[in-house]
PDB file of C-alpha atoms in Angstrom:
ATOM      1  CA  MET A  24     113.531  98.917 118.397  1.00  0.00           C
ATOM      2  CA  GLN A  25     111.788  96.408 115.908  1.00  0.00           C
ATOM      3  CA  THR A  26     111.434  97.698 112.612  1.00  0.00           C
ATOM      4  CA  THR A  27     107.752  98.596 111.015  1.00  0.00           C
ATOM      5  CA  LYS A  28     108.684  95.604 108.217  1.00  0.00           C
ATOM      6  CA  ASN A  29     108.876  93.211 110.989  1.00  0.00           C
ATOM      7  CA  LEU A  30     105.762  94.795 112.800  1.00  0.00           C
ATOM      8  CA  LEU A  31     103.414  94.919 109.429  1.00  0.00           C
ATOM      9  CA  LEU A  32     105.077  90.904 108.688  1.00  0.00           C
ATOM     10  CA  PHE A  33     103.598  90.142 112.591  1.00  0.00           C
ATOM     11  CA  TYR A  34     100.523  91.763 111.583  1.00  0.00           C
ATOM     12  CA  HIS A  35      99.934  89.809 108.513  1.00  0.00           C
ATOM     13  CA  LEU A  36     100.849  86.399 109.890  1.00  0.00           C
ATOM     14  CA  ILE A  37      98.261  86.574 111.972  1.00  0.00           C
ATOM     15  CA  GLU A  38      95.452  87.776 109.797  1.00  0.00           C
ATOM     16  CA  THR A  39      96.113  85.343 107.311  1.00  0.00           C
ATOM     17  CA  GLY A  40      96.377  83.042 110.186  1.00  0.00           C
ATOM     18  CA  SER A  41      98.996  80.992 108.595  1.00  0.00           C
ATOM     19  CA  PHE A  42     103.375  81.287 107.754  1.00  0.00           C
ATOM     20  CA  CYS A  43     102.505  79.751 104.441  1.00  0.00           C
ATOM     21  CA  LYS A  44      99.170  82.400 103.376  1.00  0.00           C
ATOM     22  CA  ALA A  45     101.039  85.252 104.967  1.00  0.00           C
ATOM     23  CA  ALA A  46     104.159  84.414 102.824  1.00  0.00           C
ATOM     24  CA  ASP A  47     101.982  84.427  99.701  1.00  0.00           C
ATOM     25  CA  HIS A  48     101.031  87.868 100.432  1.00  0.00           C
ATOM     26  CA  ILE A  49     104.240  89.056 101.533  1.00  0.00           C
ATOM     27  CA  GLY A  50     105.751  87.259  98.265  1.00  0.00           C
ATOM     28  CA  LEU A  51     108.217  85.783 100.894  1.00  0.00           C
ATOM     29  CA  THR A  52     109.178  81.823 101.190  1.00  0.00           C
ATOM     30  CA  LYS A  53     107.556  80.540 104.358  1.00  0.00           C
ATOM     31  CA  SER A  54     110.843  79.418 105.915  1.00  0.00           C
ATOM     32  CA  VAL A  55     112.256  83.517 105.771  1.00  0.00           C
ATOM     33  CA  VAL A  56     108.724  84.516 107.388  1.00  0.00           C
ATOM     34  CA  SER A  57     108.846  81.748 110.279  1.00  0.00           C
ATOM     35  CA  LYS A  58     112.666  82.733 110.734  1.00  0.00           C
ATOM     36  CA  ARG A  59     111.712  86.423 110.765  1.00  0.00           C
ATOM     37  CA  ILE A  60     108.609  85.666 113.455  1.00  0.00           C
ATOM     38  CA  THR A  61     111.501  83.509 115.435  1.00  0.00           C
ATOM     39  CA  ALA A  62     113.827  86.360 115.964  1.00  0.00           C
ATOM     40  CA  LEU A  63     111.188  89.375 116.810  1.00  0.00           C
ATOM     41  CA  GLU A  64     110.073  86.542 119.505  1.00  0.00           C
ATOM     42  CA  THR A  65     114.180  86.389 120.711  1.00  0.00           C
ATOM     43  CA  ALA A  66     114.507  90.054 120.170  1.00  0.00           C
ATOM     44  CA  LEU A  67     111.286  90.739 122.231  1.00  0.00           C
ATOM     45  CA  GLY A  68     111.778  87.903 125.579  1.00  0.00           C
ATOM     46  CA  VAL A  69     108.208  86.905 124.811  1.00  0.00           C
ATOM     47  CA  GLN A  70     107.092  84.336 122.611  1.00  0.00           C
ATOM     48  CA  LEU A  71     104.227  86.016 120.316  1.00  0.00           C
ATOM     49  CA  ILE A  72     102.329  82.866 119.370  1.00  0.00           C
ATOM     50  CA  TYR A  73     101.756  78.782 120.149  1.00  0.00           C
ATOM     51  CA  ARG A  74     102.156  76.688 116.875  1.00  0.00           C
ATOM     52  CA  THR A  75      99.865  73.906 116.003  1.00  0.00           C
ATOM     53  CA  THR A  76      99.704  72.302 112.747  1.00  0.00           C
ATOM     54  CA  ARG A  77      96.327  73.775 112.357  1.00  0.00           C
ATOM     55  CA  LYS A  78      96.348  77.220 113.833  1.00  0.00           C
ATOM     56  CA  LEU A  79      98.121  79.631 114.832  1.00  0.00           C
ATOM     57  CA  THR A  80      97.009  81.237 118.876  1.00  0.00           C
ATOM     58  CA  LEU A  81      97.847  84.438 119.718  1.00  0.00           C
ATOM     59  CA  THR A  82      99.240  84.253 123.682  1.00  0.00           C
ATOM     60  CA  GLU A  83      98.571  87.459 126.479  1.00  0.00           C
ATOM     61  CA  ALA A  84     102.129  89.246 124.936  1.00  0.00           C
ATOM     62  CA  GLY A  85     100.881  88.053 121.207  1.00  0.00           C
ATOM     63  CA  GLU A  86      97.890  90.236 121.815  1.00  0.00           C
ATOM     64  CA  VAL A  87      99.480  93.320 122.980  1.00  0.00           C
ATOM     65  CA  PHE A  88     101.870  93.302 120.362  1.00  0.00           C
ATOM     66  CA  TYR A  89      99.416  92.638 117.459  1.00  0.00           C
ATOM     67  CA  HIS A  90      97.221  95.011 118.547  1.00  0.00           C
ATOM     68  CA  HIS A  91     100.371  97.983 118.116  1.00  0.00           C
ATOM     69  CA  ALA A  92     101.212  95.893 114.890  1.00  0.00           C
ATOM     70  CA  ARG A  93      97.508  96.303 113.198  1.00  0.00           C
ATOM     71  CA  GLU A  94      97.715 100.408 114.386  1.00  0.00           C
ATOM     72  CA  VAL A  95     101.043 100.161 112.378  1.00  0.00           C
ATOM     73  CA  TYR A  96      99.069  98.658 109.503  1.00  0.00           C
ATOM     74  CA  ASN A  97      96.512 100.909 109.996  1.00  0.00           C
ATOM     75  CA  ALA A  98      98.741 104.095 110.014  1.00  0.00           C
ATOM     76  CA  VAL A  99     100.654 102.917 106.876  1.00  0.00           C
ATOM     77  CA  GLN A 100      98.021 102.037 105.038  1.00  0.00           C
ATOM     78  CA  ASN A 101      95.864 106.176 106.156  1.00  0.00           C
ATOM     79  CA  ALA A 102      99.115 107.718 105.063  1.00  0.00           C
ATOM     80  CA  ASN A 103      99.177 105.576 101.346  1.00  0.00           C
ATOM     81  CA  ASP A 104      95.553 106.621 101.721  1.00  0.00           C
ATOM     82  CA  ALA A 105      95.614 110.632 101.809  1.00  0.00           C
ATOM     83  CA  MET A 106      98.648 110.421  99.280  1.00  0.00           C
ATOM     84  CA  ASN A 107      96.880 108.615  96.743  1.00  0.00           C
ATOM     85  CA  GLY A 108      93.956 110.787  97.373  1.00  0.00           C
ATOM     86  CA  LEU A 109      96.146 113.829  96.622  1.00  0.00           C
ATOM     87  CA  GLY A 110      95.778 113.065  92.769  1.00  0.00           C
ATOM     88  CA  GLU A 111      91.970 112.314  92.844  1.00  0.00           C
ATOM     89  CA  SER A 112      89.365 114.713  91.416  1.00  0.00           C
ATOM     90  CA  LEU A 113      87.451 115.507  94.964  1.00  0.00           C
ATOM     91  CA  THR A 114      84.294 115.620  93.303  1.00  0.00           C
ATOM     92  CA  GLY A 115      80.541 114.310  95.054  1.00  0.00           C
ATOM     93  CA  THR A 116      78.834 114.050  97.658  1.00  0.00           C
ATOM     94  CA  ILE A 117      79.210 114.121 101.367  1.00  0.00           C
ATOM     95  CA  ARG A 118      75.816 112.903 103.292  1.00  0.00           C
ATOM     96  CA  LEU A 119      76.389 113.830 107.793  1.00  0.00           C
ATOM     97  CA  THR A 120      73.532 114.321 110.157  1.00  0.00           C
ATOM     98  CA  VAL A 121      73.691 116.997 112.516  1.00  0.00           C
ATOM     99  CA  PRO A 122      71.848 118.074 115.632  1.00  0.00           C
ATOM    100  CA  THR A 123      70.149 121.496 115.144  1.00  0.00           C
ATOM    101  CA  ILE A 124      72.285 123.326 117.830  1.00  0.00           C
ATOM    102  CA  SER A 125      75.372 121.922 116.246  1.00  0.00           C
ATOM    103  CA  GLY A 126      74.197 123.127 112.595  1.00  0.00           C
ATOM    104  CA  GLU A 127      73.336 126.067 113.427  1.00  0.00           C
ATOM    105  CA  LEU A 128      76.577 127.549 114.837  1.00  0.00           C
ATOM    106  CA  ILE A 129      79.914 127.009 113.818  1.00  0.00           C
ATOM    107  CA  LEU A 130      79.542 124.032 111.449  1.00  0.00           C
ATOM    108  CA  PRO A 131      77.860 126.305 108.881  1.00  0.00           C
ATOM    109  CA  GLU A 132      80.976 128.063 108.879  1.00  0.00           C
ATOM    110  CA  ALA A 133      83.432 125.371 108.808  1.00  0.00           C
ATOM    111  CA  ILE A 134      81.331 123.814 106.132  1.00  0.00           C
ATOM    112  CA  ALA A 135      82.033 127.161 103.842  1.00  0.00           C
ATOM    113  CA  ALA A 136      85.528 127.491 104.593  1.00  0.00           C
ATOM    114  CA  PHE A 137      85.269 123.924 103.431  1.00  0.00           C
ATOM    115  CA  SER A 138      84.181 124.311  99.849  1.00  0.00           C
ATOM    116  CA  GLU A 139      85.919 127.396  99.519  1.00  0.00           C
ATOM    117  CA  LYS A 140      89.404 124.900  99.306  1.00  0.00           C
ATOM    118  CA  TYR A 141      86.509 121.617  97.208  1.00  0.00           C
ATOM    119  CA  PRO A 142      84.252 123.478  95.664  1.00  0.00           C
ATOM    120  CA  ASP A 143      83.168 120.525  93.532  1.00  0.00           C
ATOM    121  CA  ILE A 144      82.191 118.529  96.458  1.00  0.00           C
ATOM    122  CA  HIS A 145      78.949 118.833  97.027  1.00  0.00           C
ATOM    123  CA  ILE A 146      77.882 118.997 101.591  1.00  0.00           C
ATOM    124  CA  GLU A 147      74.075 118.200 102.227  1.00  0.00           C
ATOM    125  CA  MET A 148      73.712 118.437 105.782  1.00  0.00           C
ATOM    126  CA  ASP A 149      70.489 116.883 107.127  1.00  0.00           C
ATOM    127  CA  LEU A 150      69.243 118.718 110.954  1.00  0.00           C
ATOM    128  CA  ASP A 151      67.591 116.278 112.823  1.00  0.00           C
ATOM    129  CA  ASN A 152      67.508 116.001 116.480  1.00  0.00           C
ATOM    130  CA  ARG A 153      66.965 112.110 116.381  1.00  0.00           C
ATOM    131  CA  PHE A 154      69.676 109.185 116.584  1.00  0.00           C
ATOM    132  CA  VAL A 155      70.098 108.231 113.087  1.00  0.00           C
ATOM    133  CA  ASP A 156      71.582 104.887 111.858  1.00  0.00           C
ATOM    134  CA  LEU A 157      74.217 106.123 109.440  1.00  0.00           C
ATOM    135  CA  VAL A 158      74.339 103.084 107.913  1.00  0.00           C
ATOM    136  CA  GLN A 159      70.993 102.336 107.082  1.00  0.00           C
ATOM    137  CA  GLU A 160      70.104 105.660 105.763  1.00  0.00           C
ATOM    138  CA  GLY A 161      73.305 106.309 103.707  1.00  0.00           C
ATOM    139  CA  PHE A 162      75.176 109.633 105.578  1.00  0.00           C
ATOM    140  CA  ASP A 163      79.059 109.284 105.282  1.00  0.00           C
ATOM    141  CA  LEU A 164      79.300 110.718 109.482  1.00  0.00           C
ATOM    142  CA  ALA A 165      77.078 112.501 112.072  1.00  0.00           C
ATOM    143  CA  ILE A 166      77.963 115.089 114.503  1.00  0.00           C
ATOM    144  CA  ARG A 167      77.294 113.875 117.875  1.00  0.00           C
ATOM    145  CA  THR A 168      77.745 115.456 121.574  1.00  0.00           C
ATOM    146  CA  GLY A 169      78.673 113.170 124.795  1.00  0.00           C
ATOM    147  CA  ALA A 170      79.197 109.375 125.494  1.00  0.00           C
ATOM    148  CA  MET A 171      79.721 107.295 122.444  1.00  0.00           C
ATOM    149  CA  PRO A 172      78.593 103.899 123.039  1.00  0.00           C
ATOM    150  CA  ASP A 173      78.339 102.085 120.033  1.00  0.00           C
ATOM    151  CA  SER A 174      81.884 100.824 119.228  1.00  0.00           C
ATOM    152  CA  SER A 175      81.136  99.335 115.386  1.00  0.00           C
ATOM    153  CA  PHE A 176      81.474 103.680 114.815  1.00  0.00           C
ATOM    154  CA  ILE A 177      85.023 105.667 114.734  1.00  0.00           C
ATOM    155  CA  ALA A 178      84.414 108.610 116.986  1.00  0.00           C
ATOM    156  CA  ARG A 179      87.015 111.668 116.568  1.00  0.00           C
ATOM    157  CA  GLN A 180      86.712 114.643 119.263  1.00  0.00           C
ATOM    158  CA  LEU A 181      86.832 117.430 117.385  1.00  0.00           C
ATOM    159  CA  VAL A 182      86.441 120.040 120.686  1.00  0.00           C
ATOM    160  CA  GLU A 183      85.009 119.717 124.280  1.00  0.00           C
ATOM    161  CA  ALA A 184      82.161 121.578 124.516  1.00  0.00           C
ATOM    162  CA  ARG A 185      82.085 123.014 128.534  1.00  0.00           C
ATOM    163  CA  TRP A 186      78.158 124.651 129.470  1.00  0.00           C
ATOM    164  CA  VAL A 187      77.322 127.716 131.316  1.00  0.00           C
ATOM    165  CA  ILE A 188      74.733 128.839 133.437  1.00  0.00           C
ATOM    166  CA  CYS A 189      73.490 132.801 132.026  1.00  0.00           C
ATOM    167  CA  GLY A 190      70.427 135.125 132.327  1.00  0.00           C
ATOM    168  CA  ALA A 191      70.130 138.380 131.289  1.00  0.00           C
ATOM    169  CA  PRO A 192      71.002 142.180 132.420  1.00  0.00           C
ATOM    170  CA  CYS A 193      67.105 142.709 132.745  1.00  0.00           C
ATOM    171  CA  TYR A 194      66.300 139.391 134.431  1.00  0.00           C
ATOM    172  CA  LEU A 195      69.439 139.492 137.319  1.00  0.00           C
ATOM    173  CA  ALA A 196      68.408 142.860 138.012  1.00  0.00           C
ATOM    174  CA  ARG A 197      64.267 141.957 138.250  1.00  0.00           C
ATOM    175  CA  ARG A 198      64.911 138.365 140.536  1.00  0.00           C
ATOM    176  CA  GLY A 199      68.941 138.980 141.586  1.00  0.00           C
ATOM    177  CA  THR A 200      72.547 137.080 141.421  1.00  0.00           C
ATOM    178  CA  PRO A 201      72.401 133.521 142.388  1.00  0.00           C
ATOM    179  CA  THR A 202      75.189 133.066 144.357  1.00  0.00           C
ATOM    180  CA  ASN A 203      75.265 129.182 145.291  1.00  0.00           C
ATOM    181  CA  THR A 204      72.771 126.077 144.214  1.00  0.00           C
ATOM    182  CA  GLU A 205      70.362 126.114 146.131  1.00  0.00           C
ATOM    183  CA  GLN A 206      69.394 129.859 145.242  1.00  0.00           C
ATOM    184  CA  LEU A 207      68.210 128.243 141.483  1.00  0.00           C
ATOM    185  CA  SER A 208      64.722 126.944 143.512  1.00  0.00           C
ATOM    186  CA  HIS A 209      63.869 130.544 143.649  1.00  0.00           C
ATOM    187  CA  HIS A 210      64.503 131.537 139.588  1.00  0.00           C
ATOM    188  CA  ASN A 211      62.803 130.991 136.955  1.00  0.00           C
ATOM    189  CA  CYS A 212      65.014 128.381 135.551  1.00  0.00           C
ATOM    190  CA  LEU A 213      64.118 127.483 131.202  1.00  0.00           C
ATOM    191  CA  GLY A 214      64.495 124.318 130.643  1.00  0.00           C
ATOM    192  CA  TYR A 215      66.326 122.833 127.042  1.00  0.00           C
ATOM    193  CA  SER A 216      64.488 119.084 126.616  1.00  0.00           C
ATOM    194  CA  PHE A 217      67.098 117.781 123.844  1.00  0.00           C
ATOM    195  CA  GLN A 218      69.344 116.491 126.474  1.00  0.00           C
ATOM    196  CA  GLU A 219      69.895 112.722 128.125  1.00  0.00           C
ATOM    197  CA  THR A 220      69.073 113.931 131.817  1.00  0.00           C
ATOM    198  CA  GLY A 221      65.533 115.657 131.092  1.00  0.00           C
ATOM    199  CA  ALA A 222      65.030 119.873 130.896  1.00  0.00           C
ATOM    200  CA  ASN A 223      64.861 120.544 134.555  1.00  0.00           C
ATOM    201  CA  ALA A 224      67.573 118.134 135.859  1.00  0.00           C
ATOM    202  CA  TRP A 225      71.277 121.305 136.102  1.00  0.00           C
ATOM    203  CA  LEU A 226      74.208 119.026 137.058  1.00  0.00           C
ATOM    204  CA  VAL A 227      76.150 121.280 139.098  1.00  0.00           C
ATOM    205  CA  ASN A 228      79.049 120.709 141.347  1.00  0.00           C
ATOM    206  CA  ASP A 229      78.858 122.661 144.839  1.00  0.00           C
ATOM    207  CA  ASN A 230      79.791 121.110 148.940  1.00  0.00           C
ATOM    208  CA  LEU A 231      78.097 117.839 147.982  1.00  0.00           C
ATOM    209  CA  GLY A 232      80.213 117.391 144.825  1.00  0.00           C
ATOM    210  CA  PRO A 233      78.772 116.448 141.885  1.00  0.00           C
ATOM    211  CA  HIS A 234      74.908 116.189 141.241  1.00  0.00           C
ATOM    212  CA  THR A 235      71.975 116.506 139.497  1.00  0.00           C
ATOM    213  CA  ILE A 236      69.373 119.056 141.643  1.00  0.00           C
ATOM    214  CA  HIS A 237      66.149 120.016 140.003  1.00  0.00           C
ATOM    215  CA  VAL A 238      64.749 122.940 138.708  1.00  0.00           C
ATOM    216  CA  ASN A 239      62.262 124.971 137.650  1.00  0.00           C
ATOM    217  CA  GLY A 240      60.873 127.630 134.650  1.00  0.00           C
ATOM    218  CA  ASN A 241      57.896 128.096 132.635  1.00  0.00           C
ATOM    219  CA  PHE A 242      59.285 127.570 129.428  1.00  0.00           C
ATOM    220  CA  THR A 243      60.660 124.217 128.157  1.00  0.00           C
ATOM    221  CA  THR A 244      62.055 123.867 124.570  1.00  0.00           C
ATOM    222  CA  ASN A 245      64.218 121.148 122.508  1.00  0.00           C
ATOM    223  CA  ASN A 246      65.481 124.385 119.890  1.00  0.00           C
ATOM    224  CA  ALA A 247      68.357 125.828 121.464  1.00  0.00           C
ATOM    225  CA  SER A 248      67.884 129.070 119.323  1.00  0.00           C
ATOM    226  CA  ALA A 249      64.953 129.471 121.129  1.00  0.00           C
ATOM    227  CA  LEU A 250      65.781 128.751 123.918  1.00  0.00           C
ATOM    228  CA  ARG A 251      68.856 131.902 123.819  1.00  0.00           C
ATOM    229  CA  ARG A 252      66.425 133.964 122.331  1.00  0.00           C
ATOM    230  CA  ALA A 253      64.060 133.059 125.743  1.00  0.00           C
ATOM    231  CA  ALA A 254      67.215 134.337 127.690  1.00  0.00           C
ATOM    232  CA  LEU A 255      67.898 137.234 126.089  1.00  0.00           C
ATOM    233  CA  HIS A 256      64.221 138.313 126.696  1.00  0.00           C
ATOM    234  CA  GLY A 257      64.800 138.010 130.118  1.00  0.00           C
ATOM    235  CA  GLN A 258      62.373 135.322 130.372  1.00  0.00           C
ATOM    236  CA  GLY A 259      65.068 133.515 133.377  1.00  0.00           C
ATOM    237  CA  LEU A 260      68.228 131.206 133.411  1.00  0.00           C
ATOM    238  CA  VAL A 261      69.320 129.440 130.381  1.00  0.00           C
ATOM    239  CA  TYR A 262      71.969 125.914 131.013  1.00  0.00           C
ATOM    240  CA  VAL A 263      73.139 126.051 127.744  1.00  0.00           C
ATOM    241  CA  PRO A 264      76.103 124.575 125.994  1.00  0.00           C
ATOM    242  CA  LYS A 265      79.344 127.815 126.028  1.00  0.00           C
ATOM    243  CA  VAL A 266      79.383 128.262 122.316  1.00  0.00           C
ATOM    244  CA  LEU A 267      75.862 128.595 121.979  1.00  0.00           C
ATOM    245  CA  VAL A 268      75.669 132.157 124.051  1.00  0.00           C
ATOM    246  CA  ALA A 269      79.980 133.074 123.673  1.00  0.00           C
ATOM    247  CA  GLN A 270      78.401 135.877 121.563  1.00  0.00           C
ATOM    248  CA  ASP A 271      76.375 137.404 123.907  1.00  0.00           C
ATOM    249  CA  LEU A 272      78.569 136.668 126.983  1.00  0.00           C
ATOM    250  CA  ALA A 273      81.082 138.740 124.989  1.00  0.00           C
ATOM    251  CA  GLN A 274      78.114 141.717 124.004  1.00  0.00           C
ATOM    252  CA  GLY A 275      76.919 141.362 127.851  1.00  0.00           C
ATOM    253  CA  THR A 276      73.488 141.132 126.471  1.00  0.00           C
ATOM    254  CA  LEU A 277      74.175 137.691 128.727  1.00  0.00           C
ATOM    255  CA  VAL A 278      75.794 136.962 132.317  1.00  0.00           C
ATOM    256  CA  GLU A 279      77.264 134.361 133.479  1.00  0.00           C
ATOM    257  CA  VAL A 280      76.693 133.383 136.535  1.00  0.00           C
ATOM    258  CA  LEU A 281      77.401 130.331 138.908  1.00  0.00           C
ATOM    259  CA  ALA A 282      80.488 129.918 137.016  1.00  0.00           C
ATOM    260  CA  PRO A 283      82.296 127.500 140.088  1.00  0.00           C
ATOM    261  CA  TYR A 284      79.793 125.432 140.096  1.00  0.00           C
ATOM    262  CA  VAL A 285      78.688 124.231 137.195  1.00  0.00           C
ATOM    263  CA  ALA A 286      79.992 120.730 135.836  1.00  0.00           C
ATOM    264  CA  LYS A 287      78.784 119.840 132.385  1.00  0.00           C
ATOM    265  CA  SER A 288      81.050 119.291 129.681  1.00  0.00           C
ATOM    266  CA  LEU A 289      80.348 117.434 126.770  1.00  0.00           C
ATOM    267  CA  GLY A 290      82.140 115.852 124.199  1.00  0.00           C
ATOM    268  CA  ILE A 291      81.167 117.503 120.503  1.00  0.00           C
ATOM    269  CA  TYR A 292      82.350 114.209 117.817  1.00  0.00           C
ATOM    270  CA  ALA A 293      82.660 113.305 114.293  1.00  0.00           C
ATOM    271  CA  VAL A 294      81.129 109.709 114.082  1.00  0.00           C
ATOM    272  CA  TYR A 295      81.591 107.514 110.861  1.00  0.00           C
ATOM    273  CA  PRO A 296      81.030 104.008 109.993  1.00  0.00           C
ATOM    274  CA  TYR A 297      84.492 102.290 110.674  1.00  0.00           C
ATOM    275  CA  THR A 298      85.965 100.849 106.977  1.00  0.00           C
ATOM    276  CA  LYS A 299      89.113 100.224 105.602  1.00  0.00           C
ATOM    277  CA  GLN A 300      88.093 102.827 102.090  1.00  0.00           C
ATOM    278  CA  GLN A 301      86.742 105.606 104.175  1.00  0.00           C
ATOM    279  CA  PRO A 302      86.465 107.860 100.783  1.00  0.00           C
ATOM    280  CA  THR A 303      89.742 110.574 100.970  1.00  0.00           C
ATOM    281  CA  LYS A 304      87.101 113.413 100.389  1.00  0.00           C
ATOM    282  CA  VAL A 305      85.527 112.581 103.657  1.00  0.00           C
ATOM    283  CA  LYS A 306      88.667 112.088 105.849  1.00  0.00           C
ATOM    284  CA  LEU A 307      89.654 115.682 104.553  1.00  0.00           C
ATOM    285  CA  PHE A 308      86.237 116.419 105.618  1.00  0.00           C
ATOM    286  CA  ILE A 309      86.931 114.829 108.872  1.00  0.00           C
ATOM    287  CA  GLU A 310      90.499 116.659 109.870  1.00  0.00           C
ATOM    288  CA  HIS A 311      89.100 120.080 108.437  1.00  0.00           C
ATOM    289  CA  LEU A 312      86.530 119.420 110.751  1.00  0.00           C
ATOM    290  CA  TYR A 313      89.154 118.674 113.765  1.00  0.00           C
ATOM    291  CA  TYR A 314      91.507 121.941 113.739  1.00  0.00           C
ATOM    292  CA  TYR A 315      88.415 124.493 112.674  1.00  0.00           C
ATOM    293  CA  TYR A 316      86.765 123.629 115.954  1.00  0.00           C
ATOM    294  CA  GLN A 317      89.837 123.527 117.587  1.00  0.00           C
ATOM    295  CA  ARG A 318      90.922 127.098 116.132  1.00  0.00           C
ATOM    296  CA  GLN A 319      86.926 128.435 117.651  1.00  0.00           C
ATOM    297  CA  ARG A 320      87.739 126.462 120.740  1.00  0.00           C
ATOM    298  CA  ASP A 321      87.451 129.817 122.752  1.00  0.00           C
ATOM    299  CA  GLN A 322      84.184 129.740 122.127  1.00  0.00           C
ATOM    300  CA  PHE A 323      83.330 126.487 123.898  1.00  0.00           C
ATOM    301  CA  HIS A 324      85.383 126.516 126.625  1.00  0.00           C
TER     302      HIS A 324
END
């Protein structure tokens, strides 16, 4: 196994682009750097770089090795930053943007627990269902659900959120309990419009495999809390994240139906811009959110 020093040496060589610059950066001579890279290639049994008088070019094996070397460098930097941060005065503001469903559920509890640890850090939470530009609008991070397509941001998954179909006992007594997905066409299915598939498209997994079915109902909203209250009043069935109704299910005020056929499960992520100098307070906050959500994961699954 190669030492961490050799991995870091290779990383700096590729980042600087020359043996001279890498040597100056590390504090070694050019000949020492060259000999150590040659020895590294010999030990690995592969050529890592093509050397010319003008530039260094990675081989296919070098591309793979550089990827791992960069991960080691980042890990070392993160460890150093974390240790340095322990001596910092943790003050200032963390700005985050959050969809309403997240902002009204577990997140306030997590923030309260964080503030108890770090009372001098001010948390500014903006509840907004639109897709916010973090950099342009000056946010440190966002809580988002679903696929994370933008590669210019880093996404840390906090928890996986399973969805459920449920209704009030009085509604089920009046309209009957569905036993298969086809029977949903005979039910008042209330729509949650804040989702990519639309309010009336429910993802199920039945004898046809995973697919989307169209449902109908007499109430649609983009507010998850309003949808939950409508279900509690017996207006119809809802298809929502389990965490929204976990306590209602435990208390029996809502009853889950068609559990074997539900196919929707989405990750909840802390998303933040890529930066080598992320403030310590933000790192601590993201770690706190991860462990807090993980401790509460029974409410999500």
